[in-house]
Short mmCIF file of N, CA, C and O in Angstrom, two decimals:
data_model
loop_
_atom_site.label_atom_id
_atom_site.label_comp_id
_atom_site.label_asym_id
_atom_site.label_seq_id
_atom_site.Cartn_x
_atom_site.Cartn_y
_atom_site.Cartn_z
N UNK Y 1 0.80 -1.19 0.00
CA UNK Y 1 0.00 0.00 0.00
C UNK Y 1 0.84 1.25 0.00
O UNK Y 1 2.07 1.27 0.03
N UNK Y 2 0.04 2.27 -0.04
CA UNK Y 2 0.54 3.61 -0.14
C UNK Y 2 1.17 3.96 1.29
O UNK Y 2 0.51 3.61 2.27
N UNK Y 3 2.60 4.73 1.54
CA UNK Y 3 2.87 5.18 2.63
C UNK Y 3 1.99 6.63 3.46
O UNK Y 3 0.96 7.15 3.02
N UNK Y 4 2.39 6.87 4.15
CA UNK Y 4 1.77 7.96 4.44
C UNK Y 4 2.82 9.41 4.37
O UNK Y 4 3.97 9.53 4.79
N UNK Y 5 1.96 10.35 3.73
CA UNK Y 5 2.46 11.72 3.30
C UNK Y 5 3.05 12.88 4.81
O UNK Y 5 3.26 14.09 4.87
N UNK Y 6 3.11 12.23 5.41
CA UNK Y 6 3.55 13.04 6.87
C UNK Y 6 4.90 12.99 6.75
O UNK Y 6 5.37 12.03 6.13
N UNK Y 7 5.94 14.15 7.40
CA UNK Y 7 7.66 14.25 6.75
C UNK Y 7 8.03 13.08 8.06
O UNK Y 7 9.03 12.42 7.75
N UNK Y 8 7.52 12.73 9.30
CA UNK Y 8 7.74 11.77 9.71
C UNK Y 8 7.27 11.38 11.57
O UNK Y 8 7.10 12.21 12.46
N UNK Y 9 7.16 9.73 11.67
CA UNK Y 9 6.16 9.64 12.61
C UNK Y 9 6.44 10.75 13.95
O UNK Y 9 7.38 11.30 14.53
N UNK Y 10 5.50 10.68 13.97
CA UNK Y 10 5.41 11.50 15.74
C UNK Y 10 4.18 10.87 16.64
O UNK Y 10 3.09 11.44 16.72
N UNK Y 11 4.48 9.69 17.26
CA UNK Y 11 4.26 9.18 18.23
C UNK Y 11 2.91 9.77 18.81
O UNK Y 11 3.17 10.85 19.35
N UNK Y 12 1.29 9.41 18.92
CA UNK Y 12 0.42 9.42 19.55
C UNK Y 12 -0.12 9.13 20.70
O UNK Y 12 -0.86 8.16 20.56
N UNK Y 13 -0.09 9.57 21.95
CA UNK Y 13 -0.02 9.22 23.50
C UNK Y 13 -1.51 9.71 23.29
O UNK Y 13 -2.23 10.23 22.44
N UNK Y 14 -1.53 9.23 24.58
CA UNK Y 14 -2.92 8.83 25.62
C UNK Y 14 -3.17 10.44 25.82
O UNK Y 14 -2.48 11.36 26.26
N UNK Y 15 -4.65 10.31 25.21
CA UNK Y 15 -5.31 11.72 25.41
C UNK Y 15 -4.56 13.08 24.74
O UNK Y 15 -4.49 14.18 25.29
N UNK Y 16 -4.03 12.75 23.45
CA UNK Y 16 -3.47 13.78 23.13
C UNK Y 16 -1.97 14.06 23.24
O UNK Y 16 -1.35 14.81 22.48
N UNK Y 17 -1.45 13.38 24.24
CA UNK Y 17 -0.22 13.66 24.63
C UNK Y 17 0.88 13.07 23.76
O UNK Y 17 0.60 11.95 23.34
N UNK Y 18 1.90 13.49 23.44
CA UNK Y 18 2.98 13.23 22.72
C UNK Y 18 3.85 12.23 23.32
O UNK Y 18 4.34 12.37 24.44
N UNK Y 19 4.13 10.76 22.23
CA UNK Y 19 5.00 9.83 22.63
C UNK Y 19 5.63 9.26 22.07
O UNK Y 19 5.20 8.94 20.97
N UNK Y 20 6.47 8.97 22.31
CA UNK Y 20 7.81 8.60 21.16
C UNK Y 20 7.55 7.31 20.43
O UNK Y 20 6.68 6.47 20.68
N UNK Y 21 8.31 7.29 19.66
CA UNK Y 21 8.40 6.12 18.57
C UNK Y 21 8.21 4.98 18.76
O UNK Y 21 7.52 4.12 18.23
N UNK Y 22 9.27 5.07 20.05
CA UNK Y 22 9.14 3.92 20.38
C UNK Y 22 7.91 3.10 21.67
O UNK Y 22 7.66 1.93 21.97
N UNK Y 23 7.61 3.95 21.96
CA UNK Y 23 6.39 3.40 22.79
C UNK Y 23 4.77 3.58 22.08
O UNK Y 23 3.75 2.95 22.35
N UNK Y 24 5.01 4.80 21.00
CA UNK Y 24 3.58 4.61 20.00
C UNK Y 24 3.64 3.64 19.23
O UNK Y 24 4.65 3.11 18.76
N UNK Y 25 2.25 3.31 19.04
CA UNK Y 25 1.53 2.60 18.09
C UNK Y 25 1.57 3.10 16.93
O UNK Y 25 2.23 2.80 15.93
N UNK Y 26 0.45 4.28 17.24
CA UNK Y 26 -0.12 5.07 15.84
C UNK Y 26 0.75 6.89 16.01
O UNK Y 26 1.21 7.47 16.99
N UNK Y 27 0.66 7.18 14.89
CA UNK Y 27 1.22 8.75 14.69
C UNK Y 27 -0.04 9.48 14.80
O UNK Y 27 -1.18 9.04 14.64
N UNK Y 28 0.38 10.81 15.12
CA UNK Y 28 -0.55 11.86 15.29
C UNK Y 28 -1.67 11.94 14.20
O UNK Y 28 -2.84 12.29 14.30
N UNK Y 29 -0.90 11.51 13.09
CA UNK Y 29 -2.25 11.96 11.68
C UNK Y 29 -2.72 10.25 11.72
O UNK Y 29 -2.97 9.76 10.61
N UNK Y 30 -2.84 9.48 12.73
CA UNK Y 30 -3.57 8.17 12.61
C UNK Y 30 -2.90 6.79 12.28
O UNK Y 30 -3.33 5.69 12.63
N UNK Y 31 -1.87 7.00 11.61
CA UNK Y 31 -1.07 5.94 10.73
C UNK Y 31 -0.10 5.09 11.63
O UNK Y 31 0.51 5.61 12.57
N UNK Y 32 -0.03 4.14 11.39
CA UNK Y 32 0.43 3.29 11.93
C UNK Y 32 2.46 3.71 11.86
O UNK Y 32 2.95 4.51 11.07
N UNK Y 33 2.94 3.19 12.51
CA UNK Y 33 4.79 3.45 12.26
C UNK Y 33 4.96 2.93 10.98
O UNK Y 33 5.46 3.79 10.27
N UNK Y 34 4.75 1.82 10.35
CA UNK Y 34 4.89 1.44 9.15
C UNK Y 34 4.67 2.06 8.17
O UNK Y 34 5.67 2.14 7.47
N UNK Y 35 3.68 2.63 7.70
CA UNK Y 35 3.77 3.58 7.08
C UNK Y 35 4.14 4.81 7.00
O UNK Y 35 3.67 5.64 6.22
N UNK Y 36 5.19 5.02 7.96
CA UNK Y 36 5.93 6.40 7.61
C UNK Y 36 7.86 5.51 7.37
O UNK Y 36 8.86 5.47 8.08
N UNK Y 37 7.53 5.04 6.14
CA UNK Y 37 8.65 4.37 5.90
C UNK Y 37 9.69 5.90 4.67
O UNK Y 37 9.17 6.70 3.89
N UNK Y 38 11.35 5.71 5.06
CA UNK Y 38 11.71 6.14 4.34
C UNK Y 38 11.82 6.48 2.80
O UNK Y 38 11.49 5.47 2.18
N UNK Y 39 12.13 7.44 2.02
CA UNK Y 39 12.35 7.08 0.71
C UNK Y 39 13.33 6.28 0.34
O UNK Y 39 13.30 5.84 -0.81
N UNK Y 40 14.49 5.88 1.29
CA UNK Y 40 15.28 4.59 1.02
C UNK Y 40 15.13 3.38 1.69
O UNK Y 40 16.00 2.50 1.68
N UNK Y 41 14.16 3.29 2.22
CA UNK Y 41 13.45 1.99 2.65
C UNK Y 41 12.47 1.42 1.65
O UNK Y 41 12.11 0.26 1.49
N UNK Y 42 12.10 2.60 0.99
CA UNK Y 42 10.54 2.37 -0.10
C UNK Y 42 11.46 1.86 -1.66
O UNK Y 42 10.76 1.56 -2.63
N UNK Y 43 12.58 1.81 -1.77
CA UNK Y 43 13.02 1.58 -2.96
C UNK Y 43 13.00 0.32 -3.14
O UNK Y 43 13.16 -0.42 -2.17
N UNK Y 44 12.80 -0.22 -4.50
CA UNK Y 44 13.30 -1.42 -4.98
C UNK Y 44 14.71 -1.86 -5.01
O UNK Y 44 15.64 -1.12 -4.68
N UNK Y 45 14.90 -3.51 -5.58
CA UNK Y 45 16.12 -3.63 -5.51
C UNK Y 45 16.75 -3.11 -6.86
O UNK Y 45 17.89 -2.66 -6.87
N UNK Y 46 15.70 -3.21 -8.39
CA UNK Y 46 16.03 -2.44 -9.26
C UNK Y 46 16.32 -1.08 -9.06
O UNK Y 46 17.45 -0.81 -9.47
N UNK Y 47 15.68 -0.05 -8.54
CA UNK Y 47 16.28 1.17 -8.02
C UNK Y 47 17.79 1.28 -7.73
O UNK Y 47 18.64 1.99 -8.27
N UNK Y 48 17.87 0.26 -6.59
CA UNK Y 48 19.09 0.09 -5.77
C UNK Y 48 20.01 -0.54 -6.84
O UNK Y 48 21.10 -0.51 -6.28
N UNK Y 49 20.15 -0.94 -7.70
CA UNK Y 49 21.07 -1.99 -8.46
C UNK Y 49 21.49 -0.34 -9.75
O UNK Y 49 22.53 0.17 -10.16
N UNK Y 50 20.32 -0.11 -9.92
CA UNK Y 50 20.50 1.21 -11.10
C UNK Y 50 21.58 2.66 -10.53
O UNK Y 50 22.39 3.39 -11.11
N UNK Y 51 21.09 2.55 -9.17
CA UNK Y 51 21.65 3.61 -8.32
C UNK Y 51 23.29 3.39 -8.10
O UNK Y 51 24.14 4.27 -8.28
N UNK Y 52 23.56 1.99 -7.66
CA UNK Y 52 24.93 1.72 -7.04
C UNK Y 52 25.70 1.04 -8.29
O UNK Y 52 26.92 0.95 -8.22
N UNK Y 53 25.01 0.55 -9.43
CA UNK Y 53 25.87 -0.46 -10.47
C UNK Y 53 26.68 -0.09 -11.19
O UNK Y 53 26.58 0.99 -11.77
N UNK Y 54 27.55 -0.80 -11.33
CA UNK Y 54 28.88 -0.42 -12.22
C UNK Y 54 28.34 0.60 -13.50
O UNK Y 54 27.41 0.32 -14.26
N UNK Y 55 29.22 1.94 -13.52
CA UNK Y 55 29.12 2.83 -14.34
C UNK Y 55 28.91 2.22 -15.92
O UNK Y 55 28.50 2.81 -16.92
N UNK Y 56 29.18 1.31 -15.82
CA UNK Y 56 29.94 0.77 -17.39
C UNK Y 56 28.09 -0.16 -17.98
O UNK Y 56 27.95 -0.66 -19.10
N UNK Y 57 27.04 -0.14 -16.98
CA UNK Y 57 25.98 -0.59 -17.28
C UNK Y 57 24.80 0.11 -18.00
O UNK Y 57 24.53 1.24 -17.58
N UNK Y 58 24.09 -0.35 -18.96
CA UNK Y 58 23.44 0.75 -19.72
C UNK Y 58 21.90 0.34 -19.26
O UNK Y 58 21.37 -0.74 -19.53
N UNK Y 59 21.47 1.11 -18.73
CA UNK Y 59 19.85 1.28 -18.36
C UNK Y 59 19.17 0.16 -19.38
O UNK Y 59 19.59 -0.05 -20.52
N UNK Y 60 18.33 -0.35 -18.94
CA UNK Y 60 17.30 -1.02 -20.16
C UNK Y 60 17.79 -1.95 -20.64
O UNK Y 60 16.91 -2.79 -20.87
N UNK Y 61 18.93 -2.33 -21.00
CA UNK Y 61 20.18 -3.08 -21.92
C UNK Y 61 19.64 -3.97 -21.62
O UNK Y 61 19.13 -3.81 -20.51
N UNK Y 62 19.37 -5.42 -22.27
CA UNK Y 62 18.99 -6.82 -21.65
C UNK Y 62 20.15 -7.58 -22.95
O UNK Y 62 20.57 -7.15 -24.02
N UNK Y 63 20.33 -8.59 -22.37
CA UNK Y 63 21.10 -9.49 -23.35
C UNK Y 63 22.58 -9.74 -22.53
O UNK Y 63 22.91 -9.28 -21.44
N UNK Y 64 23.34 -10.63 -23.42
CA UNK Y 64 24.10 -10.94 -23.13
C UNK Y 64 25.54 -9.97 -23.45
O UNK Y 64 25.57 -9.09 -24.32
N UNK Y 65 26.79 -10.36 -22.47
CA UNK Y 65 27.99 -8.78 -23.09
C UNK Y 65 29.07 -9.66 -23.10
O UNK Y 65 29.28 -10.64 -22.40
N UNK Y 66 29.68 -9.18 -23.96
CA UNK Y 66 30.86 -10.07 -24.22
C UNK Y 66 32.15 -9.59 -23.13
O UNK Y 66 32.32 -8.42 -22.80
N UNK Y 67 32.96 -10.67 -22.68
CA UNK Y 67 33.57 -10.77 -21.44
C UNK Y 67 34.76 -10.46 -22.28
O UNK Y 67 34.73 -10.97 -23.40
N UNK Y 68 36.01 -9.58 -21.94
CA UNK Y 68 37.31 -9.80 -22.49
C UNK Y 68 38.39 -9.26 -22.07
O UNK Y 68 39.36 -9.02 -22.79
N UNK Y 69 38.30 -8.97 -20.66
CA UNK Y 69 39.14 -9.35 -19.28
C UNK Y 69 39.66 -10.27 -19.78
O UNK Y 69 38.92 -11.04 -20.39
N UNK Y 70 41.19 -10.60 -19.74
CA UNK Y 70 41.48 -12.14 -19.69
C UNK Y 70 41.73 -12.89 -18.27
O UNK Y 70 42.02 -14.08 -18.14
N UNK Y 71 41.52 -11.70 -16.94
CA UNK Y 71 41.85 -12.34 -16.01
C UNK Y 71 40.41 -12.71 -15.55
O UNK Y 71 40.57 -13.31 -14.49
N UNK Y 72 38.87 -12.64 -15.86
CA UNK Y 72 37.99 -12.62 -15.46
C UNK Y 72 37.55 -13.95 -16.44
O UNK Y 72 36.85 -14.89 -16.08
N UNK Y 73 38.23 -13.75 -17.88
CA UNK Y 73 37.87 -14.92 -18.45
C UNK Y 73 38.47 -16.58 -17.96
O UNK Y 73 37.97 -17.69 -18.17
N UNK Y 74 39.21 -16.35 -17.53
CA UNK Y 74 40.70 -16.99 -16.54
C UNK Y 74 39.83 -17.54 -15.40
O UNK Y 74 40.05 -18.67 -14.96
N UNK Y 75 39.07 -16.92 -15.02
CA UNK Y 75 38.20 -17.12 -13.45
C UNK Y 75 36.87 -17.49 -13.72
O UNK Y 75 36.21 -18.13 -12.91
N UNK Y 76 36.40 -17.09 -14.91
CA UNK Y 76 35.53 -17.69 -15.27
C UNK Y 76 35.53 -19.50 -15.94
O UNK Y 76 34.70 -20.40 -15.84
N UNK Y 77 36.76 -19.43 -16.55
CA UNK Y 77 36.68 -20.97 -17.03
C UNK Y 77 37.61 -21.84 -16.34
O UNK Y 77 37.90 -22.96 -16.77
N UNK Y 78 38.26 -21.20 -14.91
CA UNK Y 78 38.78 -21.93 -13.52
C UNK Y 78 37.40 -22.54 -13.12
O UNK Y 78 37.37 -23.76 -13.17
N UNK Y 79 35.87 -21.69 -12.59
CA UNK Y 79 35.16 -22.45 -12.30
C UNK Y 79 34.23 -23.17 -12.56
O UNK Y 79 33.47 -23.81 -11.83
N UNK Y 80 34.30 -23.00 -14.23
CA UNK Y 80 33.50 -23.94 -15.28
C UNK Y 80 34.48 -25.21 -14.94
O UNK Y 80 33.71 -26.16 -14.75
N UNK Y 81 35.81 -25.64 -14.77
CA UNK Y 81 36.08 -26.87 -14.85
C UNK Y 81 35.94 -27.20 -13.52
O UNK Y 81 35.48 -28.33 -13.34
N UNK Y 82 36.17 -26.62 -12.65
CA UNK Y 82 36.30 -26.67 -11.23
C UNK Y 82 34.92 -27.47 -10.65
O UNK Y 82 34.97 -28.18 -9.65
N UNK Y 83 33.69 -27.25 -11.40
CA UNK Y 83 32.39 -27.68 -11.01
C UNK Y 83 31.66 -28.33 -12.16
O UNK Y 83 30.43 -28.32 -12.22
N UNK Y 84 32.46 -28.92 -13.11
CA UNK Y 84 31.70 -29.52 -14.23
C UNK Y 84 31.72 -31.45 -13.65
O UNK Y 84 32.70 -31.95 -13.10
N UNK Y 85 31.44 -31.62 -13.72
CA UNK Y 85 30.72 -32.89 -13.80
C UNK Y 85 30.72 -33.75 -14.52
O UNK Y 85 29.66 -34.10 -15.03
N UNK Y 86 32.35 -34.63 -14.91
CA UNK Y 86 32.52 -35.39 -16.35
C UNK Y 86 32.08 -36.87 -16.11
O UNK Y 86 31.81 -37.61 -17.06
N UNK Y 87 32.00 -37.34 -14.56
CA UNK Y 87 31.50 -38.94 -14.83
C UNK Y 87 29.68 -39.07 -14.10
O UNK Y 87 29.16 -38.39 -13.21
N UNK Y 88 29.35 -39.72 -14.56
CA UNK Y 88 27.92 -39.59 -14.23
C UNK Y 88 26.89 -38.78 -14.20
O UNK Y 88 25.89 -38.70 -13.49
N UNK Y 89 27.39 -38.06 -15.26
CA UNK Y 89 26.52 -36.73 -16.16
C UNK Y 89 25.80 -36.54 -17.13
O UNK Y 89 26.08 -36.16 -18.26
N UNK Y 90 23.92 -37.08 -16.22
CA UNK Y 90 23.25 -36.51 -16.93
C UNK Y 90 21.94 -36.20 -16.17
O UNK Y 90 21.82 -36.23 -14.95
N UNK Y 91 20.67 -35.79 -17.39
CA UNK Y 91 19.57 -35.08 -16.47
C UNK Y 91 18.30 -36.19 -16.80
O UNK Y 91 18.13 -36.98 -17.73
N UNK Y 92 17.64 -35.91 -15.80
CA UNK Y 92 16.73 -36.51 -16.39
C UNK Y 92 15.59 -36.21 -17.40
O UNK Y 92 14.85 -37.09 -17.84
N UNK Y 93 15.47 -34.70 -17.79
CA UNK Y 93 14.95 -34.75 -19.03
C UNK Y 93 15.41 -35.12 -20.28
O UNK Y 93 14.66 -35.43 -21.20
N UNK Y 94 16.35 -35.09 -20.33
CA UNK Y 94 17.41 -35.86 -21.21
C UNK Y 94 17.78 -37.36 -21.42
O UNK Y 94 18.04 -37.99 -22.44
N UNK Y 95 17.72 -37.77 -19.92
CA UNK Y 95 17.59 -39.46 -20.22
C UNK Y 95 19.07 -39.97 -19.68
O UNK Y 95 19.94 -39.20 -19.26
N UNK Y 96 19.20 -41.28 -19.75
CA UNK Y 96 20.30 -41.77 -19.48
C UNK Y 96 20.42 -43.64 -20.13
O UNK Y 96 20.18 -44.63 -19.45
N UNK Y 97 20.77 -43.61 -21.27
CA UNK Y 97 20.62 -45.46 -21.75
C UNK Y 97 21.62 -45.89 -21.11
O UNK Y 97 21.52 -47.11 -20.99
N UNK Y 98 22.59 -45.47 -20.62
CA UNK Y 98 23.37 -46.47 -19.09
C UNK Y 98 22.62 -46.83 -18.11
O UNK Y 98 22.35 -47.96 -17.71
N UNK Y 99 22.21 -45.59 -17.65
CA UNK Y 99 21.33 -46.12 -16.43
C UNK Y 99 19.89 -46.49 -16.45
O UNK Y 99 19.20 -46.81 -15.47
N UNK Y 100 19.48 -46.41 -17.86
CA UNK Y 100 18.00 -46.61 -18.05
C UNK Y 100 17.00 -46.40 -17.93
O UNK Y 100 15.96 -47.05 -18.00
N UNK Y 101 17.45 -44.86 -17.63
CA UNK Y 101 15.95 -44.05 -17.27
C UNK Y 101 15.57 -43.07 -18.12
O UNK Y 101 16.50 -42.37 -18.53
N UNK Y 102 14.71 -42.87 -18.42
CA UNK Y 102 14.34 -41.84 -20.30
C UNK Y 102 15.35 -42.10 -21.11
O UNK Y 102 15.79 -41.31 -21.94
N UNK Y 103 15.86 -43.48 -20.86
CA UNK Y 103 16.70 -43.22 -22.32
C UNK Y 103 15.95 -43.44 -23.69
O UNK Y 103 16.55 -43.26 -24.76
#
């Protein structure tokens, strides 16, 4: 839901009286503490990823980018072998006629 438009909570006491944050419930204009959430609490993680991400990223861009670091390409195909899987490799949507299942 929508937050609330107040610049921020101020605590509703008993009969009018003013009480802090931490012992109110509700704020003076009615609203609960939750809804007097920050503008950097209210952001997404897209926000947050657009805001902090490497300069070198282009808004909107979808697809794939070609890598050509050679020390990143280096680290990249350290843990392609590092975690590949050469004996007893396969899936089962794919099947297996060794082991006899969807083959």
């Amino acid at each position: 839901g929508d937050r609330c438009s107040c610049d921020k909570f101020q605590g509703a006491g008993h009969r009018g009286e003013e009480a802090s944050a931490g012992s109110a419930q509700l704020c003076v204009c009615g609203h609960k503490i939750s809804m007097h959430r920050s503008d950097l609490a209210m952001r997404t993680m897209t926000d947050f990823l657009e805001e902090t991400g490497p300069a070198h990223w282009t808004k909107d861009m979808e697809g794939l980018v070609q890598v050509l670091d050679p020390e990143v390409l280096s680290n990249l195909q350290e843990l392609i072998d590092h975690t590949h899987k050469s004996t007893d490799n396969w899936t089962r949507d794919r099947g297996c006629t060794l082991h006899g299942v969807n083959g």
